[in-house]
Amino acid sequence: MPPLLCRKAKAVLQRALLALTVGACALAWAPPASAQTGLPTLGDGSELGSSAERRLGDRIIRELYRDPDYIDDPVLEDYVQGLWQSLLAAARAHGELSAELDERFAWEVLLGRDRSVNAFALPGGYLGLHLGLVGVTSTRDELASVLAHELSHVLQRHVSRLLTAQKKQTPLLLGAMVLGALAASKNPDAAQALVVGGQALLLQNQLNFSRDMEREADRIGYGLMAPAGFAPQGFVGMFDKLQQANRLNDNGSWPYLRSHPLTTERIADMHARIPPGTAIGATAAAPATLEHALVAARARVLANPGVDSLRQWIAEPQSSGWASQPVLRRAAALYVAALGSSQLRDAAGARAAAKKLDDLVRNAPDARQSSDPATRRLLGLLHAEIELAAGAADAALQALPAGSDTGRPELLLRTRALLQARRASEGAQALQTWVANHPKDATAWQLLAAVAQAQGQTLRAVRAEAEAHAARYDYAAAADRFKAGQDLARRSGAAVDHIDASIIDTRLHAMESLLREQAAER
Ligand SMILES: [Zn+2]
């Protein structure tokens, strides 16, 4: 096991399993903890309500957000969002997603900086997606098939049914159970090293979906593909990959296989769904695009591959037989070499690889590839990122695609470059408008705090820091910063912006009432 994985799993475990060591016993052998303490439980004999489930989901992802392996990479986030929103729209249009559930649940995908192949549905409409899984997909349809399958678990209330079976548990213990099961699924070795592993795995089994649920998620997910604009054969391509990994018995790096056993029934169901005469196999799906190849390459670099792997990948364009490789493969390898070199602080190597990638795309034999706007956008963002990392802010600003102030990756990169160039004030307005429209964007709030600080607007910076915590459900930390803002406003007296000061008062009260609610339902 790579050390980063261990550290990560341990961090989650140590936080989550403190409660779990008690919780696990209570679950398996002792009367429910709630019966002993008189604390409220999630269920009252009926099915777990969607509001209670959402609150449980918020509780769980609050921990995941704090995890060092949680990653908000604007480029990958943007791409995954595109797929995810298409699937949600198809589910709405086909009556799979009720207005009530649509409103109550978060419908949010969290990316994990982890090279293992995994994806999972969490309570409250949250999905976890490891970059390792993104990195092994060959087409957007394959990636969409995984999202469609996990989305269907949520739509069919499979998560709710599993939780309802545990309804005698308090939300605190249930949250710890889910986190513990997640940590154990990522790294059974680390879990066992912490002794509680056996219990954690036991819990994981209790929280696993049944085989019938898996088949149902395949069926519903498959049905969402075409209406969402994806080739349903993406499911077949992904199944092929899972089968290959299964044959290699590569269980450690494919936790997705453990939680989603590829049973003969699932495979038979899938083949029965493919219309007769359709070619079977990954290559039969919609053609792989340059855009997806670059996105998957990015995911592989950001998934914590380790310095040795990175160096090996960076050297690939120098290997023999390089020129005879297909365009997609060479493009992906050059993207990896460019981004990987940048991460290893080799600006010259990064620039050289990015330049070769430009040339390759420009001269691609397929005109659809050479002129694809999505690919060109990725190249522009890559150049900007490399220049920013090299400390060349002006070059970064130049590399950003023109007229691009609406996209999130462009907005965040541009603001960072302006900060580096000591021109923060030029980026303030666009960012302010963005957070007004996207108040849950913690990364944008954090950046706004840096921009305000650079402009000497301390009170506004403190408020933005508080909002970043609030967006990640850390109400205690948010209240702390809002209080600091109040103190600052009092000390500064007349010099303070009264609108800012009154917003801070209102927001502090809101945080305090949320904290009281949380305390009441432990
Ligand atoms: Zn599943």
Tab-separated table of C-alpha atoms in Angstrom, residues 76 79-80 83 117-119 129-147 234-235 237-239 241-242 254 256 282 288-300 328 332:
chain	number	residue	atom	x	y	z
A	76	LEU	CA	-12.059	17.771	-13.401
A	79	TYR	CA	-16.055	17.887	-16.618
A	80	VAL	CA	-17.718	15.569	-14.096
A	83	LEU	CA	-21.911	14.475	-17.111
A	117	VAL	CA	-10.803	2.655	-8.597
A	118	ASN	CA	-13.911	3.471	-6.613
A	119	ALA	CA	-17.205	5.311	-6.609
A	129	LEU	CA	-15.702	9.494	-7.005
A	130	HIS	CA	-12.021	8.567	-6.834
A	131	LEU	CA	-9.715	10.078	-9.429
A	132	GLY	CA	-8.356	6.543	-9.929
A	133	LEU	CA	-11.678	5.571	-11.473
A	134	VAL	CA	-11.768	8.618	-13.739
A	135	GLY	CA	-8.215	7.734	-14.805
A	136	VAL	CA	-9.060	4.219	-16.069
A	137	THR	CA	-12.058	5.211	-18.187
A	138	SER	CA	-11.553	5.383	-21.968
A	139	THR	CA	-14.676	7.364	-22.865
A	140	ARG	CA	-17.057	9.815	-21.243
A	141	ASP	CA	-19.749	7.153	-21.665
A	142	GLU	CA	-17.851	4.748	-19.401
A	143	LEU	CA	-17.496	7.400	-16.730
A	144	ALA	CA	-21.157	8.373	-17.178
A	145	SER	CA	-22.172	4.715	-16.729
A	146	VAL	CA	-20.621	4.644	-13.253
A	147	LEU	CA	-22.304	7.907	-12.292
A	234	GLY	CA	-20.474	2.805	-21.940
A	235	PHE	CA	-21.820	0.286	-19.436
A	237	GLY	CA	-16.945	-0.841	-21.724
A	238	MET	CA	-16.876	-0.349	-17.976
A	239	PHE	CA	-17.986	-3.936	-17.338
A	241	LYS	CA	-12.660	-3.142	-17.489
A	242	LEU	CA	-14.083	-4.551	-14.261
A	254	TRP	CA	-10.195	-1.743	-7.377
A	256	TYR	CA	-15.258	-0.776	-6.702
A	282	ALA	CA	-15.124	-0.992	-25.292
A	288	ALA	CA	-13.006	7.962	-27.484
A	289	THR	CA	-12.448	11.714	-27.705
A	290	LEU	CA	-9.318	13.778	-27.209
A	291	GLU	CA	-11.126	15.728	-24.514
A	292	HIS	CA	-11.824	12.624	-22.468
A	293	ALA	CA	-8.319	11.251	-23.003
A	294	LEU	CA	-6.870	14.484	-21.580
A	295	VAL	CA	-9.302	14.568	-18.664
A	296	ALA	CA	-8.470	10.950	-17.747
A	297	ALA	CA	-4.760	11.775	-18.045
A	298	ARG	CA	-5.217	14.691	-15.670
A	299	ALA	CA	-7.031	12.443	-13.189
A	300	ARG	CA	-4.117	9.988	-13.243
A	328	LEU	CA	-5.100	9.705	-28.375
A	332	ALA	CA	-2.687	11.691	-23.070
